[in-house]
Coordinates of C-alpha atoms in Angstrom, one line a residue:
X1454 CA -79.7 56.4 6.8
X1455 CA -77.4 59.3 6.6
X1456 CA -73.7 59.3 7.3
X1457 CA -74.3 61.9 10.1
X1458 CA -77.2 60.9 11.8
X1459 CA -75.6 57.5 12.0
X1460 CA -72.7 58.5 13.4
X1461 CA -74.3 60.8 16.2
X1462 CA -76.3 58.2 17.1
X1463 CA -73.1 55.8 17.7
X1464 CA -72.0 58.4 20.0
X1465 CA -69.8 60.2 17.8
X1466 CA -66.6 59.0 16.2
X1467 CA -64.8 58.9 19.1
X1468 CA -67.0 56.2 20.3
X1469 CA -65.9 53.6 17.8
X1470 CA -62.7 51.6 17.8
X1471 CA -62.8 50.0 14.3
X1472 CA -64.9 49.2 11.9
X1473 CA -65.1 47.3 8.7
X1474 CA -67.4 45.5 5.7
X1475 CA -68.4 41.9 6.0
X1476 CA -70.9 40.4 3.7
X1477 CA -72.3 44.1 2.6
X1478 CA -72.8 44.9 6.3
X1479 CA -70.8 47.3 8.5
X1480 CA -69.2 46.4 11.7
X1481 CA -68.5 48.6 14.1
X1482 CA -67.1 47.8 17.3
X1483 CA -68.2 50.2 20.1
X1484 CA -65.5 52.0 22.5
X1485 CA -68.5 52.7 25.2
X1486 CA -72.0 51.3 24.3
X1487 CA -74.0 53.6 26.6
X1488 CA -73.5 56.3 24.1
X1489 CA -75.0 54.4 21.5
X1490 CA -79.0 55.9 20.6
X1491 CA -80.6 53.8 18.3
X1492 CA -83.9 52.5 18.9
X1493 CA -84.2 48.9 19.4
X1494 CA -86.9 49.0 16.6
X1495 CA -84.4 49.7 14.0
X1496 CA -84.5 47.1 12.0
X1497 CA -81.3 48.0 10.2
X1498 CA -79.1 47.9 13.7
X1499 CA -78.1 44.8 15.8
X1500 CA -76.1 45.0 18.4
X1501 CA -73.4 41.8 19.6
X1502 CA -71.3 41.9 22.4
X1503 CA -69.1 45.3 21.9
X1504 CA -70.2 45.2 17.5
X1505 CA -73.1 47.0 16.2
X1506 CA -73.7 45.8 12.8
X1507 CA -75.5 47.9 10.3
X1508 CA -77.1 46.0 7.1
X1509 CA -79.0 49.0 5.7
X1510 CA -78.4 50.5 2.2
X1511 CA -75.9 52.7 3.0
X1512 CA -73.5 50.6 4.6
X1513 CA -71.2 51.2 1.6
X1514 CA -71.7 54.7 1.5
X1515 CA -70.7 55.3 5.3
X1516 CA -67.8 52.9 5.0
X1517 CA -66.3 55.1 2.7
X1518 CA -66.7 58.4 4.6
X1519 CA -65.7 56.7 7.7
X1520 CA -62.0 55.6 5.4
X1521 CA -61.9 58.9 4.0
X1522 CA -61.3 60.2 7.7
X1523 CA -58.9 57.7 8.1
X1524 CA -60.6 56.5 11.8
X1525 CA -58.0 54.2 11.6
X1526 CA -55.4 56.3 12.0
X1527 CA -56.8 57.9 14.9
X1528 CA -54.1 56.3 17.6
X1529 CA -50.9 57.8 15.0
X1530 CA -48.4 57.3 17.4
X1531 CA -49.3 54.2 18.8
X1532 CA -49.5 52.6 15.4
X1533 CA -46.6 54.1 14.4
X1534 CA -44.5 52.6 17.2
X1535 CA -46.2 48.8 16.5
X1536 CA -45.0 49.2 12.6
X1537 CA -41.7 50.1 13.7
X1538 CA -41.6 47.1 16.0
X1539 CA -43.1 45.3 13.5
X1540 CA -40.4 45.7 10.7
X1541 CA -37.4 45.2 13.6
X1542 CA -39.5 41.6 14.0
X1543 CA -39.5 41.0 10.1
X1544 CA -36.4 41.2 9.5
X1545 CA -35.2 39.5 12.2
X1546 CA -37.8 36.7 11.8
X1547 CA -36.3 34.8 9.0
X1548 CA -32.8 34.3 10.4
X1549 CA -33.6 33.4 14.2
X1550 CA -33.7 29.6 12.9
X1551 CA -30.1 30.0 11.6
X1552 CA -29.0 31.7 15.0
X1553 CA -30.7 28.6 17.2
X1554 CA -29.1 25.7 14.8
X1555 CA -25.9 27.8 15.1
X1556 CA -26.2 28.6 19.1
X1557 CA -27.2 24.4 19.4
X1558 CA -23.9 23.8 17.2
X1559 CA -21.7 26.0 19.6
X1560 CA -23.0 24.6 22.8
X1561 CA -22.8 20.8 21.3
X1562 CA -18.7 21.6 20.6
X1563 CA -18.5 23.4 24.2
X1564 CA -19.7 20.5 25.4
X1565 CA -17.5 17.9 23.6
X1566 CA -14.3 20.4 24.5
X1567 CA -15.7 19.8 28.6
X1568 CA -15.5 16.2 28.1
X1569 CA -12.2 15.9 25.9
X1570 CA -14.6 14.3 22.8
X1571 CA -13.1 17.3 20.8
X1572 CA -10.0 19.5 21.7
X1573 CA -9.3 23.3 20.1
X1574 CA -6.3 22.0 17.7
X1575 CA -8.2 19.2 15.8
X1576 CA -9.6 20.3 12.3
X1577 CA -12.9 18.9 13.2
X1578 CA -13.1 21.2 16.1
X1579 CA -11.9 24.0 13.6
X1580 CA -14.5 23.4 10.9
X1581 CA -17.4 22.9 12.5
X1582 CA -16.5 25.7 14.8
X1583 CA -15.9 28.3 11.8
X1584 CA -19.5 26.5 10.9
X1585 CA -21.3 27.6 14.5
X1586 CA -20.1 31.0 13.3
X1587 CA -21.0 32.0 9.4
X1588 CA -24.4 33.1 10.4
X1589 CA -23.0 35.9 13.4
X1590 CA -19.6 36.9 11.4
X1591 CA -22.1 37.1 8.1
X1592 CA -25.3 38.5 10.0
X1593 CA -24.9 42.0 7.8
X1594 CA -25.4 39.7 4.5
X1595 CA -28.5 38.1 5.7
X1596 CA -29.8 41.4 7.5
X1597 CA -29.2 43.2 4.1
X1598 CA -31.3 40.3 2.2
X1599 CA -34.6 40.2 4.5
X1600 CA -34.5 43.7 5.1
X1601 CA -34.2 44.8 1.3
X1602 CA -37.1 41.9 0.9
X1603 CA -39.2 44.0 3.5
X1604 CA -38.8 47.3 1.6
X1605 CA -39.9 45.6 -1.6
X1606 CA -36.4 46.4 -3.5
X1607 CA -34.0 43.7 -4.7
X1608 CA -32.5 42.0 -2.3
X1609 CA -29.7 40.8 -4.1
X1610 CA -28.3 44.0 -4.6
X1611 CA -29.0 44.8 -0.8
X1612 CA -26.9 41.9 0.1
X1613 CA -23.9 43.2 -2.6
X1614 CA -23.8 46.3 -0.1
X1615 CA -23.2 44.2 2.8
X1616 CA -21.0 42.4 1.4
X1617 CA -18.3 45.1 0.0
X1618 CA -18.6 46.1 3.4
X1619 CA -17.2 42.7 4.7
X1620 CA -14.9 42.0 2.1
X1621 CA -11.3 41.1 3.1
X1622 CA -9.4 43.9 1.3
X1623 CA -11.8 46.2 3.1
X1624 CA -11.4 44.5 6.2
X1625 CA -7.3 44.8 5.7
X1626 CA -7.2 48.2 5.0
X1627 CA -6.1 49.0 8.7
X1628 CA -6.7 48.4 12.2
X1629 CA -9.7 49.0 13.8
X1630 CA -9.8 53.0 14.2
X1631 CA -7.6 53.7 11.4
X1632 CA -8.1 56.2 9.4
X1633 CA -7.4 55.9 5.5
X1634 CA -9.2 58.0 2.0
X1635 CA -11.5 57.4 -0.1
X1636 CA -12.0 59.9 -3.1
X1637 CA -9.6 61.7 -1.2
X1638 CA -11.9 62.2 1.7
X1639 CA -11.3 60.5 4.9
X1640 CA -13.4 57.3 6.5
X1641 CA -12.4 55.1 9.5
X1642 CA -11.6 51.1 9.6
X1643 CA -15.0 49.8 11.5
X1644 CA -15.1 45.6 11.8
X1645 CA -19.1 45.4 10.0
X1646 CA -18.9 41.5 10.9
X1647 CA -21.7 40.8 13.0
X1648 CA -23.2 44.2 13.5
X1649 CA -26.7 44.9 13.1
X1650 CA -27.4 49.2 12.8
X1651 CA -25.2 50.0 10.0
X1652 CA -26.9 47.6 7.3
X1653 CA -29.8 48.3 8.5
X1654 CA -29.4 52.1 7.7
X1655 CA -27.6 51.8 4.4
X1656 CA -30.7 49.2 3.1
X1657 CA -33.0 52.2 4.2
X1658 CA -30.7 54.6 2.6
X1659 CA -30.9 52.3 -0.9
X1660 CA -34.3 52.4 -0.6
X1661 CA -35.1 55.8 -1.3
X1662 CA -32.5 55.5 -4.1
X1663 CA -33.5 52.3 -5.6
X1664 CA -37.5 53.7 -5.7
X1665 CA -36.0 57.5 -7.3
X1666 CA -33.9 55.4 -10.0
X1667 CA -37.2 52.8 -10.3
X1668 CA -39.5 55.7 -11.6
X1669 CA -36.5 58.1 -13.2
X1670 CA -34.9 55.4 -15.6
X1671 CA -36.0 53.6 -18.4
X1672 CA -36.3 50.2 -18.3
X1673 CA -32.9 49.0 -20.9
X1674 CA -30.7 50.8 -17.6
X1675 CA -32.5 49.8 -14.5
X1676 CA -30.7 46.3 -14.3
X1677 CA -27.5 48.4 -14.6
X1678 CA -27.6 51.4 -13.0
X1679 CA -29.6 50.9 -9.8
X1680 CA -27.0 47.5 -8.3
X1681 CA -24.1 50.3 -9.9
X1682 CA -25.8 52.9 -7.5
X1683 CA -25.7 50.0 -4.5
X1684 CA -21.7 50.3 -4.9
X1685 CA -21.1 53.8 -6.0
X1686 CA -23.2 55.6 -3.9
X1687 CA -24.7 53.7 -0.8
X1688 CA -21.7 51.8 -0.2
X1689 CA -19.3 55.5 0.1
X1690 CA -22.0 56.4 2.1
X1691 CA -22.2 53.6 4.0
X1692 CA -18.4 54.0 4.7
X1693 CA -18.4 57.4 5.3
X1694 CA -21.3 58.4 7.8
X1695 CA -23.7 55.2 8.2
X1696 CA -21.4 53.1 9.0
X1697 CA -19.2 54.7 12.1
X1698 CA -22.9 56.1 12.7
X1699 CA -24.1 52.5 13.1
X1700 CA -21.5 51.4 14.9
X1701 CA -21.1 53.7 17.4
X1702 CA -24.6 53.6 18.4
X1703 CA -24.5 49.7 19.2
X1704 CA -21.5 49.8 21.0
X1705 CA -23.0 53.2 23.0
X1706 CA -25.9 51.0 23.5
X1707 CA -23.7 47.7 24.9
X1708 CA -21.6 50.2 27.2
X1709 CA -24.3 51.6 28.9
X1710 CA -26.2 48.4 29.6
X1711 CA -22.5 46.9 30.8
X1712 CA -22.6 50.4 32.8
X1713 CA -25.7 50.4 34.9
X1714 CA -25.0 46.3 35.7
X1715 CA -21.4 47.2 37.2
X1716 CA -22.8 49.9 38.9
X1717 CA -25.7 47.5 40.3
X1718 CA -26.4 44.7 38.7
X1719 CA -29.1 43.4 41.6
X1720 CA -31.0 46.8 40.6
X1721 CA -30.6 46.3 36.8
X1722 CA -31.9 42.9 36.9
X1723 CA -34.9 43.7 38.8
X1724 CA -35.8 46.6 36.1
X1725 CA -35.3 44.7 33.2
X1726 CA -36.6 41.0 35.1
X1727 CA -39.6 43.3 36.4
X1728 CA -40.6 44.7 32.7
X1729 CA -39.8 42.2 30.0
X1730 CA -43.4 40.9 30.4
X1731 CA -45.2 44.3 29.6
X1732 CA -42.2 44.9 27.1
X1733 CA -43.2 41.5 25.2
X1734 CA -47.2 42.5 26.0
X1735 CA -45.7 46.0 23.7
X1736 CA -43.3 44.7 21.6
X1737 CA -40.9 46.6 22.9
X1738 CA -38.7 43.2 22.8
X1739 CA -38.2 43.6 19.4
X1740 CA -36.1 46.8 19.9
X1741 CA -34.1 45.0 22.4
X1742 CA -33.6 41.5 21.2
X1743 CA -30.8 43.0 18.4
X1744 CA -28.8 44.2 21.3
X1745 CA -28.8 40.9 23.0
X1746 CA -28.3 39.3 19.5
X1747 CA -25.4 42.0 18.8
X1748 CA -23.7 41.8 21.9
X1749 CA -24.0 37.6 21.3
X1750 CA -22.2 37.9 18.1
X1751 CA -19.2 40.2 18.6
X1752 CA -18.4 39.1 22.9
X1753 CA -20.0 35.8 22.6
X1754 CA -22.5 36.2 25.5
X1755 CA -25.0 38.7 26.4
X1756 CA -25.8 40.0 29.5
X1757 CA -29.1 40.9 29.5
X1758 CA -31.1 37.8 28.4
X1759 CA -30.3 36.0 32.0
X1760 CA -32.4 38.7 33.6
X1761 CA -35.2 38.3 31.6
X1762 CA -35.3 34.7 33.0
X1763 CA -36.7 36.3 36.1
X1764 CA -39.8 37.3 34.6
X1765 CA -39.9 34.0 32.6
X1766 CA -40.1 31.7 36.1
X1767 CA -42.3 34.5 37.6
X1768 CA -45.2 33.7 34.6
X1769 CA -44.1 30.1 35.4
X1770 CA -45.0 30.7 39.6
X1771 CA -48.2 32.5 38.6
X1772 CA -49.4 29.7 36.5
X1773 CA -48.2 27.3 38.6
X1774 CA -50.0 28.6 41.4
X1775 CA -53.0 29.3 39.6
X1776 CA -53.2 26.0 38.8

């Protein structure tokens, strides 16, 4: 069976959703099965459910022309916006079990400061506060590690970026705003504990270095020169543009959220409550859980989770009253 008769007789490559090989046969699932031609004596074609399955000779063959047009790819921007979600998710996927022992920590000490079990002078209060903490005031440090681990780079030498950017004499060069040199060029005192969009940036930014110095260099400098580049030139960088960048996005981010709910937080709520079940449907979560996680870890609440309990008890009603 040829490529082209087999594919006008599916109803043209429009018609089919995805395909692939299993056990040397190919299956195709159909978009709209009325379209599809073949006789029912064709002893090469089944048909099951929305799958027609081809176990002819030239499953292979057709396969291969049906990758080479990358059908796949068809939807570009629609799979484009699920890997993007899909990396926000990884990287934040590996540290959500440090941010829900650390959030259980914190409300256990709230708790014993309610019932006078602890008071805010004692050292045990102190410590194990400081503990409830490390993860949110070190979030850039664990950000830079599972993000350089998604990229495929080192992720030690993501997480040296981070941390020249949270190191104390960095952090005591000024008050926050100030403006002091580096190389005789000017940069501005930003806080980088707890936030999320500069690291983030300066790991993709090392990427594309890291994988230029990977193929350029020979092997006796790459141990040497590509962590060097993490400090010399993504950390400047960083300092420079990514960072004030970064920062200024999150807190533009934050403002207007704290904007539209002072202007009506009934009507904010009911947006946000009304869509965060299409938005988890979407993904779209993903883009908005590092707000909520951001705005956690520099205020110490977040506004925009309790409305999201709205949709949560109206799944609840539904199956409640389905039931």
């Amino acid at each position: 069976m040829k490529y082209n008769y087999f594919l006008q007789k599916i109803g043209g490559i429009e018609n089919i959703k995805r395909f692939e090989m299993r056990n040397n046969k190919l299956f195709t699932e159909i978009k709209d099965l009325e379209k599809v031609t073949f006789s029912q004596d064709v002893s090469e074609i089944e048909l099951f459910s929305n799958f027609l399955i081809y176990d002819g000779d030239k499953s292979q063959e057709i396969h291969q022309k049906l990758k080479e047009i990358n059908l796949n790819n068809q939807n570009k921007e629609e799979i484009k916006l699920n890997r993007i979600f899909a990396f926000i998710a990884s990287l934040f996927g590996p540290i959500i079990p440090a941010l829900a022992g650390s959030g259980i920590l914190r409300g256990i000490l709230l708790i014993s400061l309610q019932f006078g079990i602890l008071n805010e002078e004692s050292t045990t209060y102190l410590i194990l506060n400081s503990a409830s903490n490390v993860v949110f005031y070190f979030l850039p440090i664990f950000l830079a590690f599972t993000t350089s681990n998604k990229l495929g780079i080192n992720p030690i030498s993501g997480a040296l970026i981070a941390g020249a950017l949270l190191h104390p004499n960095i952090v005591n060069l000024g008050e926050i705003g100030d403006v002091v040199e580096l190389f005789n060029l000017p940069i501005v005192i930003i806080s980088y504990s707890s936030t999320i969009i500069p690291i983030i940036l300066a790991i993709l930014l090392y990427y594309f270095i890291y994988n230029f110095l990977e193929r350029k260099l020979p092997d006796s400098l790459k141990d040497i020169v590509i962590p060097l580049s993490a400090l010399l030139l993504v950390f400047p960088i960083t300092l420079y543009v990514i960072g004030p960048l970064g920062y200024y996005t999150g807190q533009f981010l934050a403002n207007m959220i704290s904007f539209l709910i002072e202007k009506s937080g009934l009507f904010t709520g009911m947006i946000v409550g009304g869509i965060w079940a299409f938005c988890i449907a979407l993904g779209l979560n993903w883009a908005i859980n590092p707000i909520m996680i951001n705005n956690i870890s520099t205020m110490g609440y977040d506004f925009i989770r309790p409305f999201t309990f709205a949709s949560n008890f109206s799944v609840l009603g539904i199956a409640v009253g389905v039931f």
